[in-house]
Coordinates of C-alpha atoms in Angstrom, one line a residue:
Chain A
X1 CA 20.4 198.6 21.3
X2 CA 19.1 198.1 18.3
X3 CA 21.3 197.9 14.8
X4 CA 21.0 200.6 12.6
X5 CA 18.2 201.4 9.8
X6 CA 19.6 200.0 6.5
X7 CA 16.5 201.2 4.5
X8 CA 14.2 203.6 5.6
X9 CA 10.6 204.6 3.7
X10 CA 8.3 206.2 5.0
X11 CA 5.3 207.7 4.2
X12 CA 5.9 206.4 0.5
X13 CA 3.4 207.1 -2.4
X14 CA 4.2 206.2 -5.8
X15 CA 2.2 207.5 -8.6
X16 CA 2.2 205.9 -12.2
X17 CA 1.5 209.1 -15.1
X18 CA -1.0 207.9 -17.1
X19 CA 0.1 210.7 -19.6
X20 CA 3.2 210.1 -20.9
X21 CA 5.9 212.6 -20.6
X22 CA 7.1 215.0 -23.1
X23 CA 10.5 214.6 -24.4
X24 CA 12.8 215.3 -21.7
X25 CA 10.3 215.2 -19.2
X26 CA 10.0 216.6 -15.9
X27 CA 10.3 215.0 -12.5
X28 CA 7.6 212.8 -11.5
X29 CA 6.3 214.4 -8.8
X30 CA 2.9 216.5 -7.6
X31 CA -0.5 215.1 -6.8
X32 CA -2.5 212.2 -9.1
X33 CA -4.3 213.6 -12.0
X34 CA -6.8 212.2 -13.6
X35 CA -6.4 208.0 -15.1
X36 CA -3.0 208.0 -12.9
X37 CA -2.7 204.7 -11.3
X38 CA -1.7 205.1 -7.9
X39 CA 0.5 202.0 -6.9
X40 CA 1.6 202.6 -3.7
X41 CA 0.3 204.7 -0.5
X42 CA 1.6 205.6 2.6
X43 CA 3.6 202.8 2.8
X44 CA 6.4 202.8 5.6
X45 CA 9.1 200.1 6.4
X46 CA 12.2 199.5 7.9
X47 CA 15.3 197.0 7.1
X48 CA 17.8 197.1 10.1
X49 CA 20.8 196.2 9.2
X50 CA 21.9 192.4 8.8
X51 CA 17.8 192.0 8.9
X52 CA 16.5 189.6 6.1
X53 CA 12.8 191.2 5.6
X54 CA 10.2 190.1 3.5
X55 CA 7.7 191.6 1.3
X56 CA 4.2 189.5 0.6
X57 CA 1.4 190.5 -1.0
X58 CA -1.4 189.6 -4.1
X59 CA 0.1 190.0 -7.2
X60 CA -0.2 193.0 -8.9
X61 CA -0.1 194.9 -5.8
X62 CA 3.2 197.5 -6.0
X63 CA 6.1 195.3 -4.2
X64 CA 8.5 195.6 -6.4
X65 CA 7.3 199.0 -7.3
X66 CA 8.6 199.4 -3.3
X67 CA 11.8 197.8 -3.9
X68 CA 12.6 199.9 -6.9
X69 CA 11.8 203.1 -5.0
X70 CA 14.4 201.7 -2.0
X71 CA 16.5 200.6 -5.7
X72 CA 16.3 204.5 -6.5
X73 CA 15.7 203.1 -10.0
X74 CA 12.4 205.2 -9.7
X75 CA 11.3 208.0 -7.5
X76 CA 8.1 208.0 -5.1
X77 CA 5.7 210.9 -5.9
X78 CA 6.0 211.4 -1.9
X79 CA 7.6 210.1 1.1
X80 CA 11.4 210.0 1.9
X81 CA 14.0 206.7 1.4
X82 CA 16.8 206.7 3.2
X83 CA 19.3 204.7 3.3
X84 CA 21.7 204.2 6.4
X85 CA 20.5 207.5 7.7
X86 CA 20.8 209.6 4.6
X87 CA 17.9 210.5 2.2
X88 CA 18.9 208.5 -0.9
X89 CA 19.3 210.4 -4.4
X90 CA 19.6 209.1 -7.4
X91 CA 20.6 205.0 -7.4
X92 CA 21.0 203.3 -4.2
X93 CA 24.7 202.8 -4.6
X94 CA 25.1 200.6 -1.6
X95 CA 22.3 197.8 -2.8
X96 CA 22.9 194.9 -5.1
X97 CA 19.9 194.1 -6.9
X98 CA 18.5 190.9 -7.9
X99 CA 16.3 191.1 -11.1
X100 CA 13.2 188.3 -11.7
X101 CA 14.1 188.8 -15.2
X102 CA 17.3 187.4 -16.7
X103 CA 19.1 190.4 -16.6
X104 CA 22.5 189.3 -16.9
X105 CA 24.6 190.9 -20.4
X106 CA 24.1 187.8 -23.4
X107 CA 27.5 189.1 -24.6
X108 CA 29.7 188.2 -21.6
X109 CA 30.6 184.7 -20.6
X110 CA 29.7 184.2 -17.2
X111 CA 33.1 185.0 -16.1
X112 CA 32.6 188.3 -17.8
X113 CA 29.3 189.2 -16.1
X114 CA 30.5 188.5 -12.7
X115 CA 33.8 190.7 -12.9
X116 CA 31.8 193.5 -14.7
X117 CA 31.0 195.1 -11.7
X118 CA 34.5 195.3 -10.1
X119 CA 35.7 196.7 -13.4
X120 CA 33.6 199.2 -13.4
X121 CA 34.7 200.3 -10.4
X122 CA 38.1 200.7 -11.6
X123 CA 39.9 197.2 -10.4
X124 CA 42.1 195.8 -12.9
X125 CA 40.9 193.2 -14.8
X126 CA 42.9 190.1 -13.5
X127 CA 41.7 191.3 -10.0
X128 CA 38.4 191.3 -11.0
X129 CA 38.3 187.9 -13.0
X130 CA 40.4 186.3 -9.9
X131 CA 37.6 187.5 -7.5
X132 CA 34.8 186.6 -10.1
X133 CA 36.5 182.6 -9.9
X134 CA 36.1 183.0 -6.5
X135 CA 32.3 183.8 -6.7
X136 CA 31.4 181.8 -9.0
X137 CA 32.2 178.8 -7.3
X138 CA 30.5 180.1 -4.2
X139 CA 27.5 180.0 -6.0
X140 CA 28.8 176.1 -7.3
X141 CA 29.5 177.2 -10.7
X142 CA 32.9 176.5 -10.7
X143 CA 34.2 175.3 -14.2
X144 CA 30.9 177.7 -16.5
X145 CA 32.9 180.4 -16.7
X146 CA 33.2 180.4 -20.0
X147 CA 29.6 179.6 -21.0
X148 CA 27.3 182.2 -22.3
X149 CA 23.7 183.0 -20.6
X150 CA 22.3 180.9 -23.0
X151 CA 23.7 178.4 -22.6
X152 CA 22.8 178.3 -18.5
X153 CA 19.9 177.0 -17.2
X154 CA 17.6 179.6 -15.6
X155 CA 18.7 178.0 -11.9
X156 CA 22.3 178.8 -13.2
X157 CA 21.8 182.2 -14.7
X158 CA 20.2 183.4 -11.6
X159 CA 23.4 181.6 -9.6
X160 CA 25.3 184.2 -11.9
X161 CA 23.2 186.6 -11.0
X162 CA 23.6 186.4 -7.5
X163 CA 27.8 186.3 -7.8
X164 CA 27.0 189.3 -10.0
X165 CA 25.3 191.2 -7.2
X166 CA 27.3 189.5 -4.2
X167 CA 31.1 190.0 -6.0
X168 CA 30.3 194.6 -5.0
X169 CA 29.8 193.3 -1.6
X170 CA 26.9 195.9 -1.1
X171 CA 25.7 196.5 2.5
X172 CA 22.1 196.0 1.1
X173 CA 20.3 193.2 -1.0
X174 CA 17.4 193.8 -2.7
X175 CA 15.8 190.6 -4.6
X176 CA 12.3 190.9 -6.1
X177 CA 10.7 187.8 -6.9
X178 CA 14.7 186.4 -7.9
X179 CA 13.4 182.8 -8.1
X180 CA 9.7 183.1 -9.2
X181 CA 10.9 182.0 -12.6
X182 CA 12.2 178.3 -11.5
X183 CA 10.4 174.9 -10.7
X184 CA 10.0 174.1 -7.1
X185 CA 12.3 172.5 -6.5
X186 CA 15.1 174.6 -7.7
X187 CA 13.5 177.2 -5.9
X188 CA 14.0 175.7 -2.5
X189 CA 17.9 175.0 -3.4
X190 CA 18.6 178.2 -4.1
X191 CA 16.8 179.7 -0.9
X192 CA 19.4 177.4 1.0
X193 CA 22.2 179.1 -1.3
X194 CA 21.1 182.2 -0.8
X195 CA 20.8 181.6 3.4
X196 CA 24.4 180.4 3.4
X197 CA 25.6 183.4 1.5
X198 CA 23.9 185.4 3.5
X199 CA 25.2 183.5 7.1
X200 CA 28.6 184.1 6.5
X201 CA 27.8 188.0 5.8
X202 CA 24.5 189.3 7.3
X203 CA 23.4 191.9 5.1
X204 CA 20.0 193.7 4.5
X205 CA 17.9 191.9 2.7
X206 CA 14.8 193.2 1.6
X207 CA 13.1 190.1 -0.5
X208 CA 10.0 190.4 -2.6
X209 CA 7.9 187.0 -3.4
X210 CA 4.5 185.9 -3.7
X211 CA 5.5 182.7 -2.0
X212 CA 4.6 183.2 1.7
X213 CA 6.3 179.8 2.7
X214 CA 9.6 180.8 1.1
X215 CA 9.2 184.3 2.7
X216 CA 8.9 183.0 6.4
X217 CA 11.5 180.2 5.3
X218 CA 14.0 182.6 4.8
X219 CA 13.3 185.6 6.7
X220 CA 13.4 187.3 10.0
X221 CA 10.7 189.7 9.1
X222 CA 7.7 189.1 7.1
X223 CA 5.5 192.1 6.0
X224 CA 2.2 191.8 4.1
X225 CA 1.0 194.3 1.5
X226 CA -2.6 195.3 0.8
X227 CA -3.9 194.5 -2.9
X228 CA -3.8 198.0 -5.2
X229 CA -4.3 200.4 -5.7
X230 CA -3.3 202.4 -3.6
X231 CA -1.3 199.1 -1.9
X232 CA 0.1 199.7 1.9
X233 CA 1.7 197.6 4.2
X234 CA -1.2 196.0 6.5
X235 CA 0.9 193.3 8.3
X236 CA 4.5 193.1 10.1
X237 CA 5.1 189.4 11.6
X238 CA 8.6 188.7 13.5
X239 CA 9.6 184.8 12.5
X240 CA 11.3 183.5 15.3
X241 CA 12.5 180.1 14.1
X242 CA 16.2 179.0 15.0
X243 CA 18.6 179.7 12.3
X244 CA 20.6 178.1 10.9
X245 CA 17.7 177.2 8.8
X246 CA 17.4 174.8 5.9
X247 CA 14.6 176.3 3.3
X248 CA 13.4 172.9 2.8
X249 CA 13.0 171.4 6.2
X250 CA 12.0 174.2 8.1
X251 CA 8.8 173.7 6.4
X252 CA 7.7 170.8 8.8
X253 CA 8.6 172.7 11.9
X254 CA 5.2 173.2 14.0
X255 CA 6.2 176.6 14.3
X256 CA 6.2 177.2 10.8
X257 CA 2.7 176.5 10.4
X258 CA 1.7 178.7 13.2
X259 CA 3.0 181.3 11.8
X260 CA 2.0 180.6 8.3
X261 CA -1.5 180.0 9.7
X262 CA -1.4 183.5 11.0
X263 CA -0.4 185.0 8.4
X264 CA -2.3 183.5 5.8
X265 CA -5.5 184.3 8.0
X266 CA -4.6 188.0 6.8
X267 CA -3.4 187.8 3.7
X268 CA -5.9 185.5 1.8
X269 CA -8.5 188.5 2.3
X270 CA -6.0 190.2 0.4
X271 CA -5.8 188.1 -2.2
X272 CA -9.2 187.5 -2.7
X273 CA -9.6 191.2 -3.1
X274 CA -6.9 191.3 -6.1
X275 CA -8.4 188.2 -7.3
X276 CA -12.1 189.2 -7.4
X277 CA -10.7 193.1 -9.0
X278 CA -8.9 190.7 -11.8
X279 CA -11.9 188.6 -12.5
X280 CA -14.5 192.2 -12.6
Chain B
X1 CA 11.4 166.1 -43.5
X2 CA 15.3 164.2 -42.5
X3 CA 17.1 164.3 -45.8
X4 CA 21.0 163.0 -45.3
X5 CA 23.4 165.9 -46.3
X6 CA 24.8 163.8 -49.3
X7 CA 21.2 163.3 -50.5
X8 CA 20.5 167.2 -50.2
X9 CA 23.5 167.9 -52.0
X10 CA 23.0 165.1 -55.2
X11 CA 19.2 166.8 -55.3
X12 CA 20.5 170.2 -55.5
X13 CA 23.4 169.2 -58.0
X14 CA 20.6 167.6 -59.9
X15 CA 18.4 170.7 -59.8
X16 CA 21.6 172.2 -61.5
X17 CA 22.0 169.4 -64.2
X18 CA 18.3 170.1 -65.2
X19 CA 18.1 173.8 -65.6
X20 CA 21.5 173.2 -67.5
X21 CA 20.1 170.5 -70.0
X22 CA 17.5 172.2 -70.4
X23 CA 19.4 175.4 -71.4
X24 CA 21.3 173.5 -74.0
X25 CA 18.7 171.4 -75.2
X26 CA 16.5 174.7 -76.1
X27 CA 19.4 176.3 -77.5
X28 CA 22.0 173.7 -79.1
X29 CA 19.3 170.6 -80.3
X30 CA 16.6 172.2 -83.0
X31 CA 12.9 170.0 -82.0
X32 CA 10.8 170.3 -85.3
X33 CA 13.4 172.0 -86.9
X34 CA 12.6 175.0 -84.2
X35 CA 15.5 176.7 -81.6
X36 CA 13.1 177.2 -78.1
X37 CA 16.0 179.2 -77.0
X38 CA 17.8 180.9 -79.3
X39 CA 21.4 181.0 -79.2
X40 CA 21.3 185.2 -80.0
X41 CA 18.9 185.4 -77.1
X42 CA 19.9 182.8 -74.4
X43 CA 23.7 181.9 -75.8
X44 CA 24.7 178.5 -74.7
X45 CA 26.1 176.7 -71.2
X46 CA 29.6 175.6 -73.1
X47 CA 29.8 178.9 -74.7
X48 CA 29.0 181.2 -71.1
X49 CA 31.7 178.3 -69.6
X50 CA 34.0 178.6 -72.2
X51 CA 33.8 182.4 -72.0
X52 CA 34.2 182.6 -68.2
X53 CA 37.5 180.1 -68.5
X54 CA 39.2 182.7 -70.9
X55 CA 37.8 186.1 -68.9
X56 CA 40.1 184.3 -66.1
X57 CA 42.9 183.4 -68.0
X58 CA 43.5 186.6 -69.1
X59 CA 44.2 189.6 -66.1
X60 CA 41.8 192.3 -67.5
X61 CA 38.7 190.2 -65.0
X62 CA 40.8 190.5 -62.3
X63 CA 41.0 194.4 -62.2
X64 CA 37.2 194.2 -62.6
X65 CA 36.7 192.2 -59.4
X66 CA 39.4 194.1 -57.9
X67 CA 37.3 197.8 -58.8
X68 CA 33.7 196.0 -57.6
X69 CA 35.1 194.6 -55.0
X70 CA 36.7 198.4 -53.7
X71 CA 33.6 200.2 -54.4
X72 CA 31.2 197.4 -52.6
X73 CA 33.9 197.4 -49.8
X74 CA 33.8 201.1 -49.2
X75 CA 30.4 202.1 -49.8
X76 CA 30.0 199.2 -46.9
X77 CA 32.5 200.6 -44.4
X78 CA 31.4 204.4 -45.1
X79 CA 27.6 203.1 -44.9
X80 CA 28.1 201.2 -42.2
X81 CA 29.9 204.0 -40.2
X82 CA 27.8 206.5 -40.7
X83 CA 24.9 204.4 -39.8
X84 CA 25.8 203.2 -36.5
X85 CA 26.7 206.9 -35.4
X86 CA 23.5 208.5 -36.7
X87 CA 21.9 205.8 -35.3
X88 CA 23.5 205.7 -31.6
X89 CA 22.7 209.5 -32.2
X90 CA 19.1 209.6 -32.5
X91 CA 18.3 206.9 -30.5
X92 CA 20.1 208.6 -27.5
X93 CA 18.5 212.3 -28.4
X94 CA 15.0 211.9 -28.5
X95 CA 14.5 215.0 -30.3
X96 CA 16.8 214.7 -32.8
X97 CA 15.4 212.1 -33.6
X98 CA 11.6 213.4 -33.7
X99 CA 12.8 216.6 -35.5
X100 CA 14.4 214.7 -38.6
X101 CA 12.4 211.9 -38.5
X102 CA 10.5 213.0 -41.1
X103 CA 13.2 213.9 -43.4
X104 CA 15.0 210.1 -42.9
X105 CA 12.0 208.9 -43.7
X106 CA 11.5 211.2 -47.1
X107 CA 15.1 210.3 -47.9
X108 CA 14.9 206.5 -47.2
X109 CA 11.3 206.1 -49.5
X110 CA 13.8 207.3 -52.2
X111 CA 14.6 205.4 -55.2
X112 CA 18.4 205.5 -54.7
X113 CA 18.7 204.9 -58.2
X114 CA 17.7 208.4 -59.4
X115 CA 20.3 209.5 -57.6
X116 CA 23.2 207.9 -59.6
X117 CA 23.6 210.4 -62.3
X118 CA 23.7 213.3 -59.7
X119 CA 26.7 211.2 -58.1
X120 CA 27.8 211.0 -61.6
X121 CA 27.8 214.9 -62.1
X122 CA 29.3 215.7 -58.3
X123 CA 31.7 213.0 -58.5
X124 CA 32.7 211.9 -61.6
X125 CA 32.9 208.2 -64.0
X126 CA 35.1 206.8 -60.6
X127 CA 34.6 204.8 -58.3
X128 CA 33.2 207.5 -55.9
X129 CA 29.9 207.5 -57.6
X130 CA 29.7 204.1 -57.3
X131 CA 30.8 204.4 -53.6
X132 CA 28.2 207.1 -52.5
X133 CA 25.1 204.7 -54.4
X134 CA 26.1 202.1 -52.7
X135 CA 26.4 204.2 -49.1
X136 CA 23.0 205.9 -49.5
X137 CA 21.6 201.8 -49.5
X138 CA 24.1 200.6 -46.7
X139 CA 23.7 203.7 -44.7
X140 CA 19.6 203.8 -43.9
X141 CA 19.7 199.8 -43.3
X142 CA 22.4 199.7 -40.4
X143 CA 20.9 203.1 -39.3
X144 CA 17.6 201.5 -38.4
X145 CA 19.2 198.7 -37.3
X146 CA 21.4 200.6 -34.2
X147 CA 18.8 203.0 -33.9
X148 CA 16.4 199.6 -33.2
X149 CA 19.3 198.3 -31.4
X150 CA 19.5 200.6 -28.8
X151 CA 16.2 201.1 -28.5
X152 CA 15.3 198.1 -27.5
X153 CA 17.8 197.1 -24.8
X154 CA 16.1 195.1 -22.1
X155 CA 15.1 196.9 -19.6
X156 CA 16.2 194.3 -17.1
X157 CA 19.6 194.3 -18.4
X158 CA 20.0 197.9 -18.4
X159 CA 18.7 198.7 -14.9
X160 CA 21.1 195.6 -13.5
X161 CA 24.1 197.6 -15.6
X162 CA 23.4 200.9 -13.7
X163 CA 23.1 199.2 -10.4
X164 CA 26.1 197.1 -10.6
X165 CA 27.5 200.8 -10.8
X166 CA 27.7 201.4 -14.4
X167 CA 28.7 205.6 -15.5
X168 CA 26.9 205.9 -18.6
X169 CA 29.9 206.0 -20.8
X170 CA 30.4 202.5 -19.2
X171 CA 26.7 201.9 -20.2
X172 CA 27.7 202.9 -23.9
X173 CA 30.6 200.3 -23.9
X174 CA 29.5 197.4 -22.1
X175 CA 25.4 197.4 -22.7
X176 CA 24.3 199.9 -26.2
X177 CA 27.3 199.2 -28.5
X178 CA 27.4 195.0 -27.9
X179 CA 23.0 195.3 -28.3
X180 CA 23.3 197.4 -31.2
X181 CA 26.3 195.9 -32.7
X182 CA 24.1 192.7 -32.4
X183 CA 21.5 194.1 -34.4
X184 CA 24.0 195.4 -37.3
X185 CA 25.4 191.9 -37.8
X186 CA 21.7 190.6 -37.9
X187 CA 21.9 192.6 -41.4
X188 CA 25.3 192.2 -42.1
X189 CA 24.0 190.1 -45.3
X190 CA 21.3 192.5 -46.5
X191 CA 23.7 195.4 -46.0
X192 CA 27.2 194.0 -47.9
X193 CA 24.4 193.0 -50.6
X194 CA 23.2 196.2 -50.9
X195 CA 26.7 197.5 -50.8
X196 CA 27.2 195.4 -54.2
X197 CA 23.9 196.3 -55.9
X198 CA 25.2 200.0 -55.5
X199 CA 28.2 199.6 -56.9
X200 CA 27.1 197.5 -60.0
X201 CA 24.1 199.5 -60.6
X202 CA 26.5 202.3 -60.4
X203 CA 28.9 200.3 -63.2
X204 CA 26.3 199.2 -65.2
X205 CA 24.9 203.3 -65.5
X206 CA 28.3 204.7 -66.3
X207 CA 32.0 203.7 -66.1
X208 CA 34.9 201.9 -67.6
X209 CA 35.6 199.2 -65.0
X210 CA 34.0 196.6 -63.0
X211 CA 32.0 193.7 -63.8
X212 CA 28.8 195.6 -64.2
X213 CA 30.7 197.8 -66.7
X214 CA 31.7 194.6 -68.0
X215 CA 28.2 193.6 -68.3
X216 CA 27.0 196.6 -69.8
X217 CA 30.0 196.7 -72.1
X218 CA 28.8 193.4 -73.4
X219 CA 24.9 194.3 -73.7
X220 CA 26.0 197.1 -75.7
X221 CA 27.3 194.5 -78.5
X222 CA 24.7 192.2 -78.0
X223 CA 27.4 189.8 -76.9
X224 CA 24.7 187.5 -74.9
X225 CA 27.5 185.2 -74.0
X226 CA 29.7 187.9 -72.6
X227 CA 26.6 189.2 -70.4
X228 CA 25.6 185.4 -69.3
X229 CA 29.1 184.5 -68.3
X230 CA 29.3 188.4 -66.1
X231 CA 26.1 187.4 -65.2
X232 CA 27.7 184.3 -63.5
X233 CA 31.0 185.2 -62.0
X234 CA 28.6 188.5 -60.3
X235 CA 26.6 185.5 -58.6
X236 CA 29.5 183.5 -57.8
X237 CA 31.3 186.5 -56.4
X238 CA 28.1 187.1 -54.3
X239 CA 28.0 183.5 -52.9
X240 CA 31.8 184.2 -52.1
X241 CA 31.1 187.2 -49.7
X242 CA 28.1 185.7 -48.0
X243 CA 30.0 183.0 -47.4
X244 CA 33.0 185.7 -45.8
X245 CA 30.5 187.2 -43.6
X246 CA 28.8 183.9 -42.4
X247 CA 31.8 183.1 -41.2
X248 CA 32.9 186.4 -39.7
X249 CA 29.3 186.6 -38.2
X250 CA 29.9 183.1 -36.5
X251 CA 32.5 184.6 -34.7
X252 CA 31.3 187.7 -33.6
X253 CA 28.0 186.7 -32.3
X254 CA 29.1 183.3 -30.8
X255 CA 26.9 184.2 -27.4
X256 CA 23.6 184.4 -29.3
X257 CA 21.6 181.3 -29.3
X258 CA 20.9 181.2 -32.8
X259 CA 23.9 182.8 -34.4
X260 CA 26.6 180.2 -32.9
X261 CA 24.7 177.3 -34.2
X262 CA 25.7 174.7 -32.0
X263 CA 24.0 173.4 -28.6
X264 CA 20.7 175.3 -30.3

């Protein structure tokens, strides 16, 4: 039997307003007028749970746009999320969310921004700083505490980020593109992090990159997007490479390159669409 | 440019010992017979020093400073206040904030001096007058800057507070108030100097204490040596609460890059 759907959308069409809307706006919903872009159509996927899924497509083409629809951080225009069964309204409360951006608070030390989100949640501070020790050296930042997001290098703040997100112990990740900001190398480290987090607690993942080797190094599921507008999902590959995985040497496994040969047959038509739109 | 601190400071202390000589050159040595600056005009540097060195032996200076230094203090705090919750206000209520956008922006092109002798008439020769000039100035300058402060959250930061399960009270607390408290300090300097140009302005247009009273009480008697030497201690009493909120702004805003100064 198969585990059960962690994130369900189907049918999902997301619509940006080209005309802004008036103060206090309504719900943004109803067919595309007129200079609307419409981002996403008809796009349907499913995260089981403990499932590490993928999302790859041209840039520009409405990933994270899908991830912040399963976020609930905006609504789809049409189409149902669901999460573990029930139609999601309002935030996903049960996903941890990994920004590209540095989203972590400037004010708080890194302490502070990994116990924030036990305190809000009511556990007393000491608790909360106790557990955010613990996290932090998870993600080997044991001893910055005390340092401020400035004075963290981007690899570190999003190490903080992911205690941050990890500390709720949400049944569902959602990254989108968490390590697109870092050098290469950095990169593959914390993919190895993040697959040794994620061993000792399989969650959902559902991971947006426009790195197709670091998507099939990571996932069990790699799905391709079309370019926009009007981006869909056009590709669902299972990777069946042994885990335990190492991000870095599972690259030079032949069946890596079989896979990313397969792939990569589909998806480069993709992004020579987006590339040739960009350069009209 | 790598000038050694010691260096900097003998070529500012020299800038001082020119403008100095200078001043009593023009106004104590005659060249051709000729004072360039004369003494009725421009007074002298012994005389302004001499002046100041009795002003603080005696205790009358010190109730002067003490009334400046209430008036500045208040108008700041009231200003201040005020500011930060009109501003948290409009920049949460999109509509109040279109509706009397207009009318901040009537009041704010104001000349705030005009409005010193109708605080004069509402509220008397006290310090009050001097306390509502100086607000009107505090007030729109931290207003603007919460307003902008809120305003211009990141978005990344916000969305990551409200799915790390933030209610938006805990929103308020944790992600607006620290961002728009950031931006108040930013003008902390422009707004307590604004909060002293009130209040002298204020003096100096009618009272009977305070050092721009002082000032104008001199001026009146064409006492230049008495308006040089109020002239001075206002600057050095300046320099002395910049250099109170420097130091209270180093504290405060010891996570921003630029504001803690050290591994910049």
């Amino acid at each position: 039997m198969l585990p059960d759907i962690a994130i369900s959308l189907e049918q999902i069409d997301i619509i940006y307003r080209a005309r802004a809307q008036a103060v206090g706006g309504a719900r943004d919903s109803g067919p595309a007028r007129a200079g609307d872009y419409h981002a996403v159509s008809q796009a349907t996927l499913a995260v089981h749970e403990g499932e590490f899924v993928s999302i790859v497509g041209p840039t520009g083409c409405g990933k994270s746009t899908l991830l912040n629809a399963a976020a609930g951080l905006l609504q789809p225009a049409n189409g149902d999320v669901s999460i573990f069964g029930k139609p999601l309204e309002g935030l996903n409360a049960q996903a941890g969310y990994l920004f590209q951006q540095d989203a972590l608070m400037p004010w708080k030390t890194a302490l502070e921004n990994v116990a924030i989100g036990l305190e809000v949640a009511g556990i007393d501070t000491a608790t909360a700083r106790e557990k955010a020790e613990h996290w932090l050296a998870q993600v080997g930042l044991k001893g910055f505490g005390a340092r401020y997001p400035h004075q963290l290098s981007g690899g570190q703040r999003k190490r903080v980020g992911l205690a941050q997100v990890l500390i709720r112990n949400p049944a569902i990740l959602l990254m989108d593109e968490p390590f697109g900001p870092l050098d290469a190398q950095t990169r593959q480290i914390m993919g190895n992090l993040l697959l040794s987090l994620w061993a000792q607690e399989r969650k959902a993942v559902l991971f947006v990159t426009h790195d197709l080797e670091e998507a099939i190094a990571l996932s069990d599921r790699v799905v391709i997007m079309s370019s926009g507008p009007g981006a869909t999902i056009i590709g669902d590959y299972t990777i069946d490479l042994a885990r335990p995985r190492d991000a870095m040497d599972v690259r030079l496994d032949p069946g890596f390159h079989a896979i990313h040969k397969a792939i990569w047959d589909q998806l480069r038509g993709e992004v020579m669409k987006a590339y040739q739109e960009v350069e009209a | 440019m790598s000038v050694s601190k010691h260096t900097l400071l003998a070529l500012q202390i020299l800038v001082a010992v020119v403008a100095l000589g200078i001043w009593h050159i023009g106004s104590s040595v005659p060249i051709f017979g000729v004072y360039f600056l004369p003494k009725f005009f421009f007074s002298t540097p012994w005389d302004v020093a001499a002046r100041i060195v009795k002003l603080f032996s005696g205790t009358l200076i010190w109730k002067h400073l003490g009334i400046t230094l209430t008036e500045t203090l208040l108008a700041f705090v009231i200003g201040a206040g005020g500011g930060v919750l009109v501003g948290f206000w409009f920049a949460r209520r999109p509509l109040v904030n279109a509706v009397f956008d207009p009318y901040v922006k009537m009041a704010n092109a104001l000349p705030r001096v005009v409005l010193a002798p109708i605080f004069m008439l509402w509220l008397g020769l006290g310090i009050w007058s001097k306390v509502a000039l100086g607000v009107t100035l505090v007030f729109f300058i931290v207003f603007f800057n919460v307003y902008q402060g809120v305003k211009e959250v990141s978005q990344a930061v916000l969305s990551n507070a409200r799915m790390l399960g933030m209610t938006e009270k805990q929103l308020f607390r944790h992600v607006y108030w620290p961002s728009a408290l950031s931006w108040m300090f930013s003008s902390l300097h422009t707004s307590v100097g604004f909060a002293l140009v009130g209040a002298v302005v204020g003096e100096y247009l009618g009272s009977a204490a305070g050092l721009g009273y002082m000032i104008h009480e001199a001026e009146g008697v064409f006492d230049t040596t008495g308006v040089f030497a109020g002239m001075v201690i206002l600057a050095a009493f300046v320099l002395l609460v910049d250099a109170i909120v420097t130091a209270i702004e180093h504290r405060l805003l010891v996570w921003r890059p630029d504001a803690a100064g050290r591994n910049a």
